[in-house]
Amino acid sequence: MRPILMKGHERPLTFLKYNRDGDLLFSCAKDHTPTVWFADNGERLGTYRGHNGAVWSCDVSRDSMRLITGSADQTVKLWNVQTGSQLYTFNFGSPARSVDFSVGDKLAVITTDPFMELTSAIHVKRIARDPAEQTEESELVIKGPQGRINRAVWGPLNRTIISAGEDAIIRIWDSETGKLLREADKESGHKKTITSLTKSADGSHLLTGSLDKSAKLWDTRTLTLIKTYVTERPVNAVAMSPLLDHVVLGGGQDASAVTTTDHRAGKFEAKFFDKILQEEIGGVKGHFGPINALAFNPDGKSFSSGGEDGYVRLHHFDPDYFNIKI
């Protein structure tokens, strides 16, 4: 499995997202310029210029016509995927951390960071079909918990919003009223900041990664803990295969260990675990810095990773990957 090295960002990667067809890969980085690539050969198609801060996350509509990006410049922008033109800018009083389109692409959930005297917040915006009719106001604003909310996504049927962040507790909110419906159990939950959260292809369960050096699999509706995957370094990014029972964890190391490890060897690896047995089944090495972003192609036949080193590495699996036996 030879990776395709995609060099287009000058700063560390923050987020990767495939479109639903799996032919385009969108990448966000701290260099202000989200980029779109061909997902089969890693060719760079274009960039989306307009932010002037790190871009923390993005999402693409089901029809691959609209891109939404959230940035540290305190804006969320809507883009035309094809032309790269800006369609609309939402302004906030603090950095925008996470963006996620609802099923149907009529709504977007956006999280903003604590800033000055503002607490973290979850905003729901209605996305107009015609950008000319787009308005700034929020359908709902939920005042968040202490600390940053690193990720918020839509629950089943857009009825709920699932959030996770620095206080290490996963929460489910009612997307109509903003009421807190459920919190994950503290005992079985993460002990440190949750860095990443991703849903399974069918939305029935979700995977979280944390600085406590583990990833956990949860039931989406009840927040029951199903599985825990333990690794030896903080987890920055998680992904779930839509095809096989595999989960991938990407991470870094404690800052104190940076100078003591060999940087030349590309020691930073994406670790594959068996989703059911919770055992490590392999790793993909190559990055020269912690892995900050992971994404699986919707067909499950390739995955990409984005690192602190500014590279996106695109991996097409070999045939023998599909019959790994434990």
CSV table of C-alpha atoms in Angstrom, one decimal:
chain,number,residue,atom,x,y,z
A,1,MET,CA,0.0,0.0,0.0
A,2,ARG,CA,2.0,3.0,-1.2
A,3,PRO,CA,0.5,6.3,0.0
A,4,ILE,CA,0.0,9.2,-2.3
A,5,LEU,CA,1.6,12.3,-0.7
A,6,MET,CA,-0.5,15.4,-1.2
A,7,LYS,CA,1.4,18.6,-0.5
A,8,GLY,CA,-0.7,21.7,-0.7
A,9,HIS,CA,-0.8,23.1,2.8
A,10,GLU,CA,1.9,25.1,4.4
A,11,ARG,CA,0.7,24.6,8.0
A,12,PRO,CA,-0.6,21.6,10.0
A,13,LEU,CA,-3.8,19.9,8.8
A,14,THR,CA,-6.9,20.2,11.0
A,15,PHE,CA,-9.7,18.3,9.2
A,16,LEU,CA,-10.4,16.0,6.3
A,17,LYS,CA,-13.8,15.3,4.7
A,18,TYR,CA,-14.8,13.2,1.7
A,19,ASN,CA,-18.0,14.1,-0.3
A,20,ARG,CA,-20.7,11.5,-0.4
A,21,ASP,CA,-19.7,10.1,-3.7
A,22,GLY,CA,-16.2,9.6,-2.5
A,23,ASP,CA,-14.6,11.3,-5.5
A,24,LEU,CA,-13.5,14.5,-3.8
A,25,LEU,CA,-11.5,15.0,-0.6
A,26,PHE,CA,-11.7,18.4,1.2
A,27,SER,CA,-8.8,19.4,3.6
A,28,CYS,CA,-8.6,22.1,6.1
A,29,ALA,CA,-5.4,23.4,7.7
A,30,LYS,CA,-4.0,26.3,9.8
A,31,ASP,CA,-2.9,28.1,6.6
A,32,HIS,CA,-6.3,29.7,6.0
A,33,THR,CA,-7.0,27.9,2.7
A,34,PRO,CA,-9.3,24.9,2.5
A,35,THR,CA,-8.4,22.7,-0.5
A,36,VAL,CA,-10.2,20.1,-2.6
A,37,TRP,CA,-8.4,17.1,-4.2
A,38,PHE,CA,-9.3,14.3,-6.5
A,39,ALA,CA,-9.8,11.3,-4.1
A,40,ASP,CA,-8.5,8.7,-6.4
A,41,ASN,CA,-5.1,10.1,-7.5
A,42,GLY,CA,-4.6,12.9,-5.1
A,43,GLU,CA,-4.5,15.6,-7.7
A,44,ARG,CA,-5.2,19.1,-6.4
A,45,LEU,CA,-8.4,20.5,-7.9
A,46,GLY,CA,-8.5,23.9,-6.2
A,47,THR,CA,-8.6,26.0,-3.1
A,48,TYR,CA,-11.2,28.2,-1.4
A,49,ARG,CA,-9.6,31.6,-0.6
A,50,GLY,CA,-11.1,34.1,1.8
A,51,HIS,CA,-10.5,33.1,5.4
A,52,ASN,CA,-7.8,34.9,7.4
A,53,GLY,CA,-7.4,32.5,10.2
A,54,ALA,CA,-6.8,28.8,10.7
A,55,VAL,CA,-9.7,26.7,9.3
A,56,TRP,CA,-10.8,24.2,11.9
A,57,SER,CA,-13.4,22.1,10.1
A,58,CYS,CA,-15.6,21.8,7.0
A,59,ASP,CA,-18.5,19.8,5.6
A,60,VAL,CA,-19.8,19.3,2.1
A,61,SER,CA,-23.4,19.0,1.1
A,62,ARG,CA,-24.9,15.7,-0.1
A,63,ASP,CA,-25.0,16.9,-3.7
A,64,SER,CA,-21.4,18.2,-3.5
A,65,MET,CA,-22.5,21.7,-4.5
A,66,ARG,CA,-21.9,23.6,-1.2
A,67,LEU,CA,-18.9,23.6,1.2
A,68,ILE,CA,-19.1,25.1,4.7
A,69,THR,CA,-16.0,26.0,6.6
A,70,GLY,CA,-15.4,27.2,10.2
A,71,SER,CA,-12.4,29.3,11.0
A,72,ALA,CA,-10.5,31.0,13.8
A,73,ASP,CA,-11.2,34.3,12.0
A,74,GLN,CA,-14.6,34.2,13.8
A,75,THR,CA,-16.5,33.4,10.6
A,76,VAL,CA,-18.2,30.4,8.9
A,77,LYS,CA,-18.3,30.6,5.2
A,78,LEU,CA,-20.4,28.9,2.6
A,79,TRP,CA,-18.7,28.2,-0.8
A,80,ASN,CA,-19.7,27.0,-4.2
A,81,VAL,CA,-17.7,23.8,-4.5
A,82,GLN,CA,-17.3,24.0,-8.3
A,83,THR,CA,-16.2,27.6,-8.7
A,84,GLY,CA,-14.6,28.3,-5.3
A,85,SER,CA,-16.6,31.5,-4.9
A,86,GLN,CA,-17.8,32.6,-1.5
A,87,LEU,CA,-21.6,32.5,-1.2
A,88,TYR,CA,-22.1,33.7,2.3
A,89,THR,CA,-20.3,34.6,5.6
A,90,PHE,CA,-21.7,34.1,9.0
A,91,ASN,CA,-20.0,36.3,11.6
A,92,PHE,CA,-19.5,35.3,15.2
A,93,GLY,CA,-17.9,37.0,18.2
A,94,SER,CA,-15.5,34.1,18.7
A,95,PRO,CA,-13.6,31.5,16.7
A,96,ALA,CA,-15.8,28.9,14.9
A,97,ARG,CA,-14.6,25.4,15.7
A,98,SER,CA,-16.9,22.8,14.2
A,99,VAL,CA,-19.4,22.7,11.3
A,100,ASP,CA,-21.8,20.0,10.3
A,101,PHE,CA,-24.6,19.9,7.7
A,102,SER,CA,-27.8,18.2,8.7
A,103,VAL,CA,-29.4,15.4,6.8
A,104,GLY,CA,-31.0,17.2,3.9
A,105,ASP,CA,-28.5,20.1,4.1
A,106,LYS,CA,-31.2,22.6,5.2
A,107,LEU,CA,-29.5,23.2,8.6
A,108,ALA,CA,-26.0,23.5,9.9
A,109,VAL,CA,-24.7,23.2,13.4
A,110,ILE,CA,-21.7,25.4,14.3
A,111,THR,CA,-19.8,25.5,17.5
A,112,THR,CA,-17.9,28.6,18.7
A,113,ASP,CA,-15.1,28.8,21.2
A,114,PRO,CA,-15.0,30.5,24.6
A,115,PHE,CA,-13.5,34.0,23.9
A,116,MET,CA,-13.1,37.0,26.2
A,117,GLU,CA,-16.3,36.9,28.3
A,118,LEU,CA,-18.2,34.6,25.9
A,119,THR,CA,-18.7,30.9,26.8
A,120,SER,CA,-18.7,28.2,24.2
A,121,ALA,CA,-21.9,27.9,22.2
A,122,ILE,CA,-23.7,25.7,19.7
A,123,HIS,CA,-25.5,27.6,16.9
A,124,VAL,CA,-28.0,26.1,14.5
A,125,LYS,CA,-28.3,28.1,11.2
A,126,ARG,CA,-30.9,27.5,8.5
A,127,ILE,CA,-29.1,27.2,5.1
A,128,ALA,CA,-31.1,28.7,2.3
A,129,ARG,CA,-31.2,26.9,-1.0
A,130,ASP,CA,-30.5,30.2,-2.8
A,131,PRO,CA,-27.5,32.0,-1.3
A,132,ALA,CA,-29.2,35.4,-2.1
A,133,GLU,CA,-31.9,34.5,0.5
A,134,GLN,CA,-29.4,33.5,3.2
A,135,THR,CA,-29.8,35.2,6.6
A,136,GLU,CA,-27.4,35.7,9.5
A,137,GLU,CA,-29.8,34.7,12.3
A,138,SER,CA,-29.6,31.5,14.3
A,139,GLU,CA,-32.6,29.1,14.6
A,140,LEU,CA,-31.2,28.2,18.0
A,141,VAL,CA,-28.2,29.1,20.2
A,142,ILE,CA,-27.3,26.7,23.0
A,143,LYS,CA,-24.9,28.1,25.7
A,144,GLY,CA,-22.3,25.4,26.0
A,145,PRO,CA,-20.5,23.9,29.0
A,146,GLN,CA,-17.2,25.0,30.4
A,147,GLY,CA,-14.3,24.9,28.0
A,148,ARG,CA,-14.2,24.4,24.3
A,149,ILE,CA,-16.6,22.2,22.3
A,150,ASN,CA,-14.4,20.5,19.8
A,151,ARG,CA,-17.1,18.8,17.8
A,152,ALA,CA,-20.8,18.9,17.4
A,153,VAL,CA,-22.8,16.7,15.0
A,154,TRP,CA,-26.4,16.0,14.2
A,155,GLY,CA,-28.1,13.0,15.8
A,156,PRO,CA,-30.6,10.7,14.1
A,157,LEU,CA,-33.2,12.4,11.9
A,158,ASN,CA,-31.7,15.8,12.9
A,159,ARG,CA,-33.7,15.6,16.2
A,160,THR,CA,-30.7,16.0,18.4
A,161,ILE,CA,-27.2,17.5,18.4
A,162,ILE,CA,-24.3,15.5,19.9
A,163,SER,CA,-21.4,17.6,21.3
A,164,ALA,CA,-18.1,16.8,22.9
A,165,GLY,CA,-15.1,18.8,24.0
A,166,GLU,CA,-12.7,19.9,26.7
A,167,ASP,CA,-14.8,18.8,29.7
A,168,ALA,CA,-14.6,15.2,28.3
A,169,ILE,CA,-18.4,14.7,28.5
A,170,ILE,CA,-20.5,13.8,25.5
A,171,ARG,CA,-23.9,15.5,25.5
A,172,ILE,CA,-27.1,15.1,23.5
A,173,TRP,CA,-29.2,18.3,23.0
A,174,ASP,CA,-32.7,18.6,21.6
A,175,SER,CA,-32.2,20.5,18.3
A,176,GLU,CA,-35.6,22.2,18.5
A,177,THR,CA,-35.6,23.5,22.1
A,178,GLY,CA,-31.9,23.4,23.0
A,179,LYS,CA,-32.7,21.3,26.1
A,180,LEU,CA,-30.0,19.0,27.4
A,181,LEU,CA,-31.3,15.5,27.0
A,182,ARG,CA,-28.5,13.2,28.0
A,183,GLU,CA,-24.9,13.2,29.3
A,184,ALA,CA,-22.5,10.3,29.0
A,185,ASP,CA,-21.6,8.6,32.2
A,186,LYS,CA,-18.6,10.1,33.9
A,187,GLU,CA,-17.3,6.7,35.2
A,188,SER,CA,-17.1,5.0,31.9
A,189,GLY,CA,-16.3,8.2,29.9
A,190,HIS,CA,-13.1,9.8,28.9
A,191,LYS,CA,-10.8,11.3,31.5
A,192,LYS,CA,-9.4,14.1,29.4
A,193,THR,CA,-10.3,16.4,26.5
A,194,ILE,CA,-12.3,14.8,23.7
A,195,THR,CA,-10.5,15.8,20.5
A,196,SER,CA,-12.7,14.1,17.9
A,197,LEU,CA,-16.0,12.6,17.3
A,198,THR,CA,-17.3,10.7,14.3
A,199,LYS,CA,-20.5,8.9,13.5
A,200,SER,CA,-20.8,5.4,11.9
A,201,ALA,CA,-22.1,5.3,8.3
A,202,ASP,CA,-25.6,4.4,9.5
A,203,GLY,CA,-25.6,6.8,12.4
A,204,SER,CA,-26.3,4.1,15.0
A,205,HIS,CA,-23.1,4.6,17.0
A,206,LEU,CA,-20.3,7.1,17.3
A,207,LEU,CA,-16.6,7.0,18.1
A,208,THR,CA,-14.7,9.6,20.2
A,209,GLY,CA,-11.0,10.1,20.6
A,210,SER,CA,-9.4,11.7,23.6
A,211,LEU,CA,-6.1,13.0,25.0
A,212,ASP,CA,-6.5,10.2,27.7
A,213,LYS,CA,-4.9,7.9,25.1
A,214,SER,CA,-8.1,6.0,24.2
A,215,ALA,CA,-11.0,6.0,21.8
A,216,LYS,CA,-14.5,4.9,22.8
A,217,LEU,CA,-17.5,3.6,20.8
A,218,TRP,CA,-20.9,4.7,22.0
A,219,ASP,CA,-24.6,4.0,21.2
A,220,THR,CA,-25.9,7.2,19.5
A,221,ARG,CA,-29.3,7.2,21.2
A,222,THR,CA,-28.5,6.1,24.7
A,223,LEU,CA,-24.8,7.1,25.0
A,224,THR,CA,-24.1,3.6,26.4
A,225,LEU,CA,-20.4,2.8,26.2
A,226,ILE,CA,-19.9,-0.2,23.8
A,227,LYS,CA,-16.1,-0.5,23.3
A,228,THR,CA,-12.9,1.1,24.3
A,229,TYR,CA,-9.7,1.1,22.3
A,230,VAL,CA,-6.5,1.8,24.3
A,231,THR,CA,-3.3,3.1,22.7
A,232,GLU,CA,-0.1,4.6,24.0
A,233,ARG,CA,-0.4,8.2,22.8
A,234,PRO,CA,-3.0,10.9,22.9
A,235,VAL,CA,-5.6,10.5,20.2
A,236,ASN,CA,-6.2,13.5,18.0
A,237,ALA,CA,-8.3,11.9,15.2
A,238,VAL,CA,-10.6,8.9,14.8
A,239,ALA,CA,-12.3,7.3,11.8
A,240,MET,CA,-14.5,4.3,11.2
A,241,SER,CA,-14.5,2.1,8.2
A,242,PRO,CA,-17.9,2.1,6.4
A,243,LEU,CA,-17.1,-1.4,5.0
A,244,LEU,CA,-15.3,-3.5,7.6
A,245,ASP,CA,-15.4,-3.6,11.4
A,246,HIS,CA,-12.3,-1.4,11.7
A,247,VAL,CA,-11.6,1.8,13.6
A,248,VAL,CA,-8.5,4.0,13.0
A,249,LEU,CA,-6.9,6.2,15.6
A,250,GLY,CA,-4.4,8.8,14.8
A,251,GLY,CA,-2.5,10.8,17.4
A,252,GLY,CA,0.7,12.4,18.6
A,253,GLN,CA,2.7,12.3,21.7
A,254,ASP,CA,3.0,14.3,24.9
A,255,ALA,CA,4.9,17.5,24.3
A,256,SER,CA,7.5,16.4,26.8
A,257,ALA,CA,8.4,13.4,24.6
A,258,VAL,CA,8.8,15.3,21.4
A,259,THR,CA,12.6,15.8,21.6
A,260,THR,CA,13.3,12.2,22.8
A,261,THR,CA,11.8,10.4,19.8
A,262,ASP,CA,13.3,9.9,16.4
A,263,HIS,CA,11.7,12.3,14.0
A,264,ARG,CA,13.3,11.0,10.9
A,265,ALA,CA,11.6,7.6,10.8
A,266,GLY,CA,8.1,9.0,10.2
A,267,LYS,CA,7.1,7.3,13.5
A,268,PHE,CA,3.6,8.7,13.7
A,269,GLU,CA,1.2,6.1,12.7
A,270,ALA,CA,-2.5,5.6,12.1
A,271,LYS,CA,-3.4,2.5,14.2
A,272,PHE,CA,-6.1,0.1,13.0
A,273,PHE,CA,-8.2,-1.7,15.6
A,274,ASP,CA,-10.8,-4.5,15.3
A,275,LYS,CA,-14.0,-2.7,16.2
A,276,ILE,CA,-15.5,-5.7,17.9
A,277,LEU,CA,-12.5,-7.4,19.6
A,278,GLN,CA,-10.8,-4.1,20.5
A,279,GLU,CA,-7.5,-5.5,19.4
A,280,GLU,CA,-4.9,-3.6,17.3
A,281,ILE,CA,-4.6,-5.2,13.9
A,282,GLY,CA,-2.0,-3.0,12.2
A,283,GLY,CA,-0.6,0.5,11.7
A,284,VAL,CA,0.2,2.8,8.8
A,285,LYS,CA,3.3,4.8,9.4
A,286,GLY,CA,4.6,7.8,7.5
A,287,HIS,CA,3.8,11.2,9.0
A,288,PHE,CA,6.6,13.3,10.5
A,289,GLY,CA,4.3,14.8,13.1
A,290,PRO,CA,1.2,14.0,15.0
A,291,ILE,CA,-1.8,13.0,13.0
A,292,ASN,CA,-4.6,15.6,13.3
A,293,ALA,CA,-7.2,14.4,10.8
A,294,LEU,CA,-8.4,11.0,9.5
A,295,ALA,CA,-11.2,10.2,7.0
A,296,PHE,CA,-12.4,7.0,5.3
A,297,ASN,CA,-13.6,7.1,1.7
A,298,PRO,CA,-17.4,6.3,1.8
A,299,ASP,CA,-16.6,3.1,-0.2
A,300,GLY,CA,-14.3,1.9,2.5
A,301,LYS,CA,-11.5,1.1,0.0
A,302,SER,CA,-9.2,4.0,0.9
A,303,PHE,CA,-8.5,6.4,3.7
A,304,SER,CA,-6.5,9.6,4.2
A,305,SER,CA,-4.6,11.1,7.1
A,306,GLY,CA,-3.5,14.7,7.7
A,307,GLY,CA,-0.6,15.6,9.9
A,308,GLU,CA,1.1,18.3,11.8
A,309,ASP,CA,3.7,18.1,9.0
A,310,GLY,CA,1.3,19.7,6.5
A,311,TYR,CA,1.0,16.6,4.3
A,312,VAL,CA,-2.2,14.7,3.4
A,313,ARG,CA,-1.4,11.0,2.8
A,314,LEU,CA,-3.9,9.1,0.7
A,315,HIS,CA,-3.9,5.3,1.1
A,316,HIS,CA,-5.6,2.9,-1.2
A,317,PHE,CA,-5.9,-0.5,0.5
A,318,ASP,CA,-4.3,-3.6,-1.0
A,319,PRO,CA,-6.6,-6.5,-1.8
A,320,ASP,CA,-5.3,-8.5,1.2
A,321,TYR,CA,-6.6,-5.7,3.6
A,322,PHE,CA,-10.1,-6.9,3.0
A,323,ASN,CA,-9.5,-10.3,4.4
A,324,ILE,CA,-7.5,-9.7,7.5
A,325,LYS,CA,-8.4,-12.4,10.0
A,326,ILE,CA,-7.8,-12.2,13.7
